[in-house]
Each structure stands twice: as C-alpha cells, then as structure tokens.
Amino acid sequence: MEHITSRSNRWIKCALRLKQRKWRDKEGLFLLEGLRGTTDVLNQQVRDCICFIEDGRLADDMVDELVSQGERLHWLFLSVDKEMMHLLSGTEHGQGILLLCRKQHHDLSELLHPLKGYYVVLDSVQDPGNMGTILRTCAAAGVKGLILTEGCTDIYAEKVVRSSMGSILRLPIYEGASIPFLKEWKQVSGLPFYGTALQNARPYKEIGPGSQAVFFFGNEGNGIREDILSLTDENLYIPLPGHVESLNVSIAAAVILFHFIEG
C-alpha cells in the first residue's frame, strides 16, 4: 500500500519512551491502542496522528478504509513487524494497530470564566481502570470538563486510555487542581459544589435537577479529602439496600451523573 511507509526508528523510539509518564509529559504525546479507539479518534477528526500498523493487517479492508480516512487528516502510517508491535503494545493480544496522539492542553484558568453545564472533579483517584471508565462516563453524560487534583494517577497512562475507549479526546481535561485553585474557582464560578461522602450527606435523589453543577468523587480507599469536602455546598450518597458499604467510584459517578442529566 503506497500510503503506508516502512518503519521509522524515530517514531518507534518515541512510542517506546511514551510508556513512561515523564516522556508523555515532556513530549505532550500519548499512546492509544486498538481498532475501535483508533476509529473513534478518526471520527472526532483529530489531525496529525502517527499510526503503527502490524504487517499482517495491511490487507485488511477495515484497515484500508482507516488509512484512507486518516490520510485526509494528515496522519502518518507506519508498518511494523509482529515483534516490534508486541514491544509497542500494552496488551498481550493486541489488534495490530497503535496510535500516537497529541495531548489536548487545557489550562485551569479557562475555568475562571462564566461556565454552564456539569463538571467533574476527581480527588486522588488512583486506579487507571476507574479513571478511564469515569472519563468515558463523563463524555457520555455530556460533562463539560474533567478536573484532576494533584494526587490523581496519570490520565494518559495506557490502561486509562484503553479504558476510556477513545473518549479521552472527547472533553477538556484539566490537571493539577490544588486546594487554593478550587477555592478560587468556587468563588468566581458560582457553581454549586456537590461532594460524595457517607457521613453528613443526603441521598442523591433528594437533590433536584439543575442545569449546572460541579461533582466531586474521591480516592478509592479514602474518599474525598476533608479540606475539599469543606468547599462543597452539599454532600450526596447513594442508598444501598444490600449489605454493601459503598460502590466502586466509577459506578457511583455514573449513577449520580445520569440521575442529574435525566432530571
């Protein structure tokens, strides 16, 4: 296929380095693997990506269509052998397609302007699977932005990106939110802040629907830090009739977000 060039050592070295957070931060790039995620990025009209395709997939009709669409967005396609794709891949049985994408940088100062809609803040969420699932849920729920405190796991880690199913480029992501920033944001924005907690909280269905709010979800083991809970207007919990103390944070986020949206 004329539009797929032979392997490029420059981009291969770059992709291998991106398995470490320090290089993702330095280069402003991240890896996304799989046909579904790659197709989703294409559908979002993201330009100037680097796409690695395993030699054995070059005769695949789906890959041929992917390449045809990608060329219109100025993608660079590189063929690699099976052994190299195994080194690049983050999964044991990959699909032979790997994308190198540019991060979409959003500065926290953007949030200090008049805002409408729903926003989600994650406080020290550490599990990559939870992070990716919440990201995907936020995109599906039409959340306007996802804000991460300084203690969160890297949202561009491979497992997070894989769990997001391509949604990582669907909404603005703001990293490194500090307590002083959250205090300033609350004062400037005027948005209601809703925390999630088991104590000093109301059942989430008691809160009427609104057109805008900020929802806080916390660490898997410790929940939201007290100094952040002190900023919330009200705290919510999900009543559980069974003998279970709490839900996984990604499930709790989905339940609460879609309650407000459907309201």
Tab-separated table of N, CA and C in Angstrom, residues 99-221:
chain	number	residue	atom	x	y	z
A	99	LEU	N	-1.864	3.961	17.993
A	99	LEU	CA	-1.918	5.368	17.596
A	99	LEU	C	-1.098	6.218	18.560
A	100	LEU	N	-0.371	7.149	18.013
A	100	LEU	CA	0.374	8.127	18.796
A	100	LEU	C	-0.332	9.473	18.607
A	101	CYS	N	-0.899	10.005	19.707
A	101	CYS	CA	-1.717	11.217	19.640
A	101	CYS	C	-1.110	12.339	20.476
A	102	ARG	N	-1.476	13.544	20.126
A	102	ARG	CA	-1.025	14.706	20.892
A	102	ARG	C	-2.051	15.033	21.974
A	103	LYS	N	-1.544	15.304	23.178
A	103	LYS	CA	-2.425	15.734	24.259
A	103	LYS	C	-3.090	17.058	23.893
A	104	GLN	N	-4.314	17.228	24.362
A	104	GLN	CA	-5.003	18.496	24.170
A	104	GLN	C	-4.900	19.285	25.478
A	105	HIS	N	-4.012	20.267	25.484
A	105	HIS	CA	-3.743	21.000	26.725
A	105	HIS	C	-4.851	22.004	27.036
A	106	HIS	N	-5.310	21.965	28.281
A	106	HIS	CA	-6.289	22.932	28.760
A	106	HIS	C	-5.797	23.495	30.088
A	107	ASP	N	-5.709	24.807	30.160
A	107	ASP	CA	-5.224	25.468	31.365
A	107	ASP	C	-6.361	25.667	32.357
A	108	LEU	N	-6.061	25.489	33.641
A	108	LEU	CA	-7.087	25.653	34.672
A	108	LEU	C	-7.722	27.040	34.654
A	109	SER	N	-6.991	28.025	34.175
A	109	SER	CA	-7.527	29.384	34.134
A	109	SER	C	-8.770	29.490	33.253
A	110	GLU	N	-8.949	28.544	32.326
A	110	GLU	CA	-10.142	28.550	31.478
A	110	GLU	C	-11.421	28.410	32.305
A	111	LEU	N	-11.294	27.783	33.481
A	111	LEU	CA	-12.465	27.538	34.320
A	111	LEU	C	-12.895	28.773	35.105
A	112	LEU	N	-12.085	29.822	35.060
A	112	LEU	CA	-12.384	31.025	35.833
A	112	LEU	C	-13.195	32.038	35.027
A	113	HIS	N	-13.877	31.538	34.012
A	113	HIS	CA	-14.767	32.358	33.189
A	113	HIS	C	-16.196	31.865	33.409
A	114	PRO	N	-17.209	32.623	33.010
A	114	PRO	CA	-18.590	32.151	33.170
A	114	PRO	C	-18.775	30.778	32.528
A	115	LEU	N	-19.355	29.859	33.287
A	115	LEU	CA	-19.489	28.483	32.829
A	115	LEU	C	-20.937	28.019	32.934
A	116	LYS	N	-21.305	27.072	32.085
A	116	LYS	CA	-22.595	26.413	32.164
A	116	LYS	C	-22.385	24.913	32.016
A	117	GLY	N	-23.300	24.136	32.580
A	117	GLY	CA	-23.221	22.693	32.428
A	117	GLY	C	-22.646	22.013	33.656
A	118	TYR	N	-22.320	20.736	33.479
A	118	TYR	CA	-21.801	19.926	34.573
A	118	TYR	C	-20.291	19.716	34.425
A	119	TYR	N	-19.613	19.720	35.574
A	119	TYR	CA	-18.174	19.460	35.629
A	119	TYR	C	-17.922	18.391	36.690
A	120	VAL	N	-16.850	17.637	36.514
A	120	VAL	CA	-16.488	16.589	37.469
A	120	VAL	C	-15.065	16.816	37.952
A	121	VAL	N	-14.880	16.739	39.273
A	121	VAL	CA	-13.551	16.819	39.875
A	121	VAL	C	-13.239	15.465	40.508
A	122	LEU	N	-12.075	14.918	40.180
A	122	LEU	CA	-11.605	13.671	40.787
A	122	LEU	C	-10.481	13.989	41.750
A	123	ASP	N	-10.652	13.555	42.991
A	123	ASP	CA	-9.649	13.812	44.020
A	123	ASP	C	-8.861	12.548	44.320
A	124	SER	N	-7.614	12.523	43.893
A	124	SER	CA	-6.681	11.429	44.199
A	124	SER	C	-7.178	10.060	43.761
A	125	VAL	N	-7.907	9.998	42.644
A	125	VAL	CA	-8.304	8.696	42.083
A	125	VAL	C	-7.061	8.031	41.514
A	126	GLN	N	-6.787	6.809	41.973
A	126	GLN	CA	-5.523	6.161	41.666
A	126	GLN	C	-5.625	5.006	40.673
A	127	ASP	N	-6.751	4.342	40.625
A	127	ASP	CA	-6.862	3.158	39.766
A	127	ASP	C	-7.060	3.564	38.309
A	128	PRO	N	-6.177	3.131	37.403
A	128	PRO	CA	-6.302	3.522	35.992
A	128	PRO	C	-7.616	3.079	35.352
A	129	GLY	N	-8.103	1.896	35.735
A	129	GLY	CA	-9.370	1.419	35.178
A	129	GLY	C	-10.525	2.310	35.585
A	130	ASN	N	-10.552	2.703	36.861
A	130	ASN	CA	-11.588	3.624	37.324
A	130	ASN	C	-11.491	4.958	36.598
A	131	MET	N	-10.287	5.457	36.468
A	131	MET	CA	-10.082	6.751	35.821
A	131	MET	C	-10.611	6.720	34.381
A	132	GLY	N	-10.248	5.686	33.636
A	132	GLY	CA	-10.687	5.585	32.254
A	132	GLY	C	-12.188	5.430	32.120
A	133	THR	N	-12.788	4.639	33.027
A	133	THR	CA	-14.235	4.430	32.986
A	133	THR	C	-14.982	5.712	33.317
A	134	ILE	N	-14.499	6.457	34.318
A	134	ILE	CA	-15.132	7.735	34.663
A	134	ILE	C	-15.026	8.708	33.495
A	135	LEU	N	-13.874	8.725	32.854
A	135	LEU	CA	-13.684	9.603	31.700
A	135	LEU	C	-14.706	9.279	30.610
A	136	ARG	N	-14.876	8.005	30.343
A	136	ARG	CA	-15.845	7.577	29.320
A	136	ARG	C	-17.270	7.954	29.728
A	137	THR	N	-17.582	7.784	31.017
A	137	THR	CA	-18.907	8.142	31.525
A	137	THR	C	-19.149	9.644	31.397
A	138	CYS	N	-18.141	10.439	31.728
A	138	CYS	CA	-18.268	11.892	31.616
A	138	CYS	C	-18.552	12.313	30.176
A	139	ALA	N	-17.856	11.690	29.235
A	139	ALA	CA	-18.074	12.004	27.825
A	139	ALA	C	-19.497	11.632	27.407
A	140	ALA	N	-19.964	10.459	27.857
A	140	ALA	CA	-21.310	10.014	27.507
A	140	ALA	C	-22.376	10.900	28.135
A	141	ALA	N	-22.078	11.445	29.320
A	141	ALA	CA	-23.050	12.265	30.038
A	141	ALA	C	-23.037	13.726	29.606
A	142	GLY	N	-22.143	14.090	28.716
A	142	GLY	CA	-22.086	15.465	28.250
A	142	GLY	C	-21.440	16.423	29.228
A	143	VAL	N	-20.601	15.887	30.123
A	143	VAL	CA	-19.879	16.737	31.075
A	143	VAL	C	-18.982	17.704	30.302
A	144	LYS	N	-18.900	18.948	30.768
A	144	LYS	CA	-18.159	19.987	30.057
A	144	LYS	C	-16.667	19.968	30.327
A	145	GLY	N	-16.253	19.348	31.433
A	145	GLY	CA	-14.829	19.288	31.731
A	145	GLY	C	-14.552	18.345	32.884
A	146	LEU	N	-13.395	17.692	32.846
A	146	LEU	CA	-12.953	16.792	33.909
A	146	LEU	C	-11.725	17.412	34.559
A	147	ILE	N	-11.791	17.615	35.868
A	147	ILE	CA	-10.714	18.279	36.599
A	147	ILE	C	-10.066	17.273	37.539
A	148	LEU	N	-8.739	17.210	37.535
A	148	LEU	CA	-7.996	16.257	38.359
A	148	LEU	C	-7.171	16.993	39.398
A	149	THR	N	-7.228	16.531	40.638
A	149	THR	CA	-6.359	17.109	41.658
A	149	THR	C	-4.941	16.574	41.477
A	150	GLU	N	-4.022	17.146	42.221
A	150	GLU	CA	-2.607	16.817	42.050
A	150	GLU	C	-2.279	15.371	42.420
A	151	GLY	N	-3.161	14.682	43.162
A	151	GLY	CA	-2.864	13.318	43.591
A	151	GLY	C	-3.402	12.229	42.693
A	152	CYS	N	-3.976	12.581	41.548
A	152	CYS	CA	-4.568	11.572	40.658
A	152	CYS	C	-3.501	10.840	39.841
A	153	THR	N	-3.854	9.627	39.420
A	153	THR	CA	-2.987	8.886	38.514
A	153	THR	C	-2.935	9.597	37.161
A	154	ASP	N	-1.930	9.271	36.358
A	154	ASP	CA	-1.758	9.909	35.054
A	154	ASP	C	-2.899	9.511	34.116
A	155	ILE	N	-3.652	10.482	33.667
A	155	ILE	CA	-4.810	10.192	32.829
A	155	ILE	C	-4.401	9.714	31.437
A	156	TYR	N	-3.140	9.906	31.056
A	156	TYR	CA	-2.668	9.462	29.748
A	156	TYR	C	-1.903	8.139	29.808
A	157	ALA	N	-1.927	7.464	30.964
A	157	ALA	CA	-1.339	6.128	31.054
A	157	ALA	C	-2.105	5.175	30.136
A	158	GLU	N	-1.424	4.154	29.637
A	158	GLU	CA	-2.039	3.287	28.629
A	158	GLU	C	-3.333	2.636	29.097
A	159	LYS	N	-3.379	2.170	30.357
A	159	LYS	CA	-4.585	1.496	30.842
A	159	LYS	C	-5.744	2.477	30.963
A	160	VAL	N	-5.464	3.712	31.351
A	160	VAL	CA	-6.515	4.725	31.424
A	160	VAL	C	-7.073	4.994	30.027
A	161	VAL	N	-6.179	5.211	29.086
A	161	VAL	CA	-6.590	5.491	27.707
A	161	VAL	C	-7.404	4.325	27.146
A	162	ARG	N	-6.944	3.105	27.404
A	162	ARG	CA	-7.643	1.922	26.902
A	162	ARG	C	-9.043	1.831	27.519
A	163	SER	N	-9.167	2.090	28.824
A	163	SER	CA	-10.465	2.017	29.499
A	163	SER	C	-11.414	3.113	29.031
A	164	SER	N	-10.861	4.222	28.569
A	164	SER	CA	-11.711	5.336	28.112
A	164	SER	C	-12.345	5.059	26.754
A	165	MET	N	-11.865	4.047	26.049
A	165	MET	CA	-12.413	3.654	24.747
A	165	MET	C	-12.454	4.819	23.756
A	166	GLY	N	-11.382	5.607	23.732
A	166	GLY	CA	-11.295	6.703	22.775
A	166	GLY	C	-11.870	8.013	23.270
A	167	SER	N	-12.522	7.990	24.446
A	167	SER	CA	-13.185	9.198	24.941
A	167	SER	C	-12.216	10.213	25.535
A	168	ILE	N	-10.952	9.866	25.649
A	168	ILE	CA	-10.001	10.768	26.273
A	168	ILE	C	-9.851	12.082	25.515
A	169	LEU	N	-10.217	12.091	24.243
A	169	LEU	CA	-10.146	13.318	23.455
A	169	LEU	C	-11.513	13.976	23.282
A	170	ARG	N	-12.520	13.485	23.978
A	170	ARG	CA	-13.876	13.975	23.765
A	170	ARG	C	-14.266	15.145	24.666
A	171	LEU	N	-13.513	15.396	25.725
A	171	LEU	CA	-13.877	16.505	26.601
A	171	LEU	C	-12.615	17.121	27.180
A	172	PRO	N	-12.663	18.392	27.554
A	172	PRO	CA	-11.487	19.044	28.129
A	172	PRO	C	-11.083	18.403	29.457
A	173	ILE	N	-9.783	18.216	29.637
A	173	ILE	CA	-9.239	17.654	30.869
A	173	ILE	C	-8.291	18.683	31.473
A	174	TYR	N	-8.488	18.963	32.760
A	174	TYR	CA	-7.676	19.957	33.458
A	174	TYR	C	-6.931	19.249	34.586
A	175	GLU	N	-5.614	19.296	34.542
A	175	GLU	CA	-4.799	18.568	35.511
A	175	GLU	C	-4.198	19.495	36.563
A	176	GLY	N	-3.909	18.903	37.735
A	176	GLY	CA	-3.149	19.610	38.765
A	176	GLY	C	-3.928	20.626	39.574
A	177	ALA	N	-5.228	20.427	39.761
A	177	ALA	CA	-6.018	21.375	40.545
A	177	ALA	C	-5.637	21.294	42.027
A	178	SER	N	-5.294	22.416	42.614
A	178	SER	CA	-4.910	22.493	44.028
A	178	SER	C	-6.084	22.991	44.859
A	179	ILE	N	-5.958	22.896	46.174
A	179	ILE	CA	-6.999	23.412	47.061
A	179	ILE	C	-7.201	24.917	46.848
A	180	PRO	N	-6.122	25.723	46.806
A	180	PRO	CA	-6.322	27.160	46.557
A	180	PRO	C	-7.058	27.436	45.250
A	181	PHE	N	-6.748	26.654	44.198
A	181	PHE	CA	-7.457	26.875	42.933
A	181	PHE	C	-8.938	26.553	43.083
A	182	LEU	N	-9.263	25.423	43.734
A	182	LEU	CA	-10.668	25.047	43.896
A	182	LEU	C	-11.434	26.101	44.689
A	183	LYS	N	-10.789	26.697	45.687
A	183	LYS	CA	-11.425	27.773	46.448
A	183	LYS	C	-11.707	28.967	45.549
A	184	GLU	N	-10.731	29.326	44.731
A	184	GLU	CA	-10.920	30.456	43.816
A	184	GLU	C	-12.002	30.152	42.795
A	185	TRP	N	-11.990	28.932	42.260
A	185	TRP	CA	-12.983	28.536	41.266
A	185	TRP	C	-14.395	28.615	41.830
A	186	LYS	N	-14.575	28.138	43.058
A	186	LYS	CA	-15.894	28.189	43.685
A	186	LYS	C	-16.373	29.636	43.824
A	187	GLN	N	-15.464	30.500	44.226
A	187	GLN	CA	-15.820	31.904	44.432
A	187	GLN	C	-16.167	32.595	43.114
A	188	VAL	N	-15.395	32.320	42.089
A	188	VAL	CA	-15.574	33.006	40.805
A	188	VAL	C	-16.749	32.444	40.002
A	189	SER	N	-16.881	31.126	39.992
A	189	SER	CA	-17.856	30.487	39.097
A	189	SER	C	-19.293	30.589	39.598
A	190	GLY	N	-19.480	30.517	40.903
A	190	GLY	CA	-20.829	30.498	41.440
A	190	GLY	C	-21.550	29.181	41.241
A	191	LEU	N	-20.855	28.164	40.729
A	191	LEU	CA	-21.470	26.857	40.517
A	191	LEU	C	-21.652	26.131	41.846
A	192	PRO	N	-22.751	25.394	42.021
A	192	PRO	CA	-22.897	24.586	43.230
A	192	PRO	C	-21.910	23.419	43.227
A	193	PHE	N	-21.278	23.172	44.351
A	193	PHE	CA	-20.311	22.085	44.504
A	193	PHE	C	-20.978	20.951	45.288
A	194	TYR	N	-21.048	19.759	44.682
A	194	TYR	CA	-21.611	18.583	45.340
A	194	TYR	C	-20.512	17.552	45.568
A	195	GLY	N	-20.316	17.185	46.843
A	195	GLY	CA	-19.364	16.137	47.154
A	195	GLY	C	-20.054	14.791	47.258
A	196	THR	N	-19.284	13.728	47.391
A	196	THR	CA	-19.831	12.394	47.642
A	196	THR	C	-19.173	11.872	48.910
A	197	ALA	N	-19.999	11.483	49.886
A	197	ALA	CA	-19.490	11.032	51.179
A	197	ALA	C	-20.556	10.172	51.849
A	198	LEU	N	-20.156	9.434	52.871
A	198	LEU	CA	-21.091	8.581	53.596
A	198	LEU	C	-21.628	9.251	54.849
A	199	GLN	N	-20.909	10.261	55.345
A	199	GLN	CA	-21.347	10.983	56.535
A	199	GLN	C	-21.737	12.419	56.149
A	200	ASN	N	-22.673	12.967	56.963
A	200	ASN	CA	-23.126	14.345	56.739
A	200	ASN	C	-23.530	14.565	55.280
A	201	ALA	N	-24.322	13.634	54.774
A	201	ALA	CA	-24.708	13.669	53.364
A	201	ALA	C	-26.186	13.327	53.211
A	202	ARG	N	-26.749	13.705	52.070
A	202	ARG	CA	-28.138	13.425	51.743
A	202	ARG	C	-28.213	12.399	50.612
A	203	PRO	N	-29.291	11.596	50.561
A	203	PRO	CA	-29.465	10.715	49.404
A	203	PRO	C	-29.487	11.545	48.114
A	204	TYR	N	-28.794	11.083	47.116
A	204	TYR	CA	-28.610	11.896	45.907
A	204	TYR	C	-29.915	12.259	45.216
A	205	LYS	N	-30.957	11.432	45.354
A	205	LYS	CA	-32.221	11.714	44.680
A	205	LYS	C	-32.999	12.846	45.339
A	206	GLU	N	-32.567	13.257	46.525
A	206	GLU	CA	-33.238	14.383	47.186
A	206	GLU	C	-32.839	15.723	46.576
A	207	ILE	N	-31.781	15.733	45.808
A	207	ILE	CA	-31.325	16.957	45.168
A	207	ILE	C	-32.035	17.099	43.828
A	208	GLY	N	-32.733	18.201	43.652
A	208	GLY	CA	-33.473	18.405	42.417
A	208	GLY	C	-32.545	18.647	41.243
A	209	PRO	N	-33.021	18.418	40.048
A	209	PRO	CA	-32.197	18.630	38.853
A	209	PRO	C	-31.861	20.107	38.668
A	210	GLY	N	-30.741	20.354	38.047
A	210	GLY	CA	-30.325	21.720	37.733
A	210	GLY	C	-29.609	21.726	36.402
A	211	SER	N	-29.266	22.888	35.946
A	211	SER	CA	-28.613	22.989	34.641
A	211	SER	C	-27.098	23.046	34.750
A	212	GLN	N	-26.582	23.176	35.990
A	212	GLN	CA	-25.137	23.279	36.140
A	212	GLN	C	-24.729	22.907	37.560
A	213	ALA	N	-23.553	22.291	37.675
A	213	ALA	CA	-23.043	21.878	38.981
A	213	ALA	C	-21.650	21.306	38.806
A	214	VAL	N	-20.935	21.201	39.921
A	214	VAL	CA	-19.640	20.519	39.956
A	214	VAL	C	-19.771	19.342	40.912
A	215	PHE	N	-19.418	18.148	40.448
A	215	PHE	CA	-19.498	16.932	41.255
A	215	PHE	C	-18.084	16.456	41.604
A	216	PHE	N	-17.887	16.115	42.864
A	216	PHE	CA	-16.587	15.647	43.341
A	216	PHE	C	-16.667	14.160	43.676
A	217	PHE	N	-15.683	13.409	43.183
A	217	PHE	CA	-15.565	11.991	43.506
A	217	PHE	C	-14.136	11.738	43.985
A	218	GLY	N	-14.009	10.856	44.993
A	218	GLY	CA	-12.723	10.750	45.667
A	218	GLY	C	-11.981	9.444	45.507
A	219	ASN	N	-10.896	9.370	46.214
A	219	ASN	CA	-9.989	8.219	46.212
A	219	ASN	C	-10.718	6.924	46.564
A	220	GLU	N	-10.293	5.825	45.932
A	220	GLU	CA	-10.953	4.534	46.100
A	220	GLU	C	-11.022	4.074	47.559
A	221	GLY	N	-9.982	4.360	48.334
A	221	GLY	CA	-9.954	3.888	49.720
A	221	GLY	C	-10.343	4.926	50.742
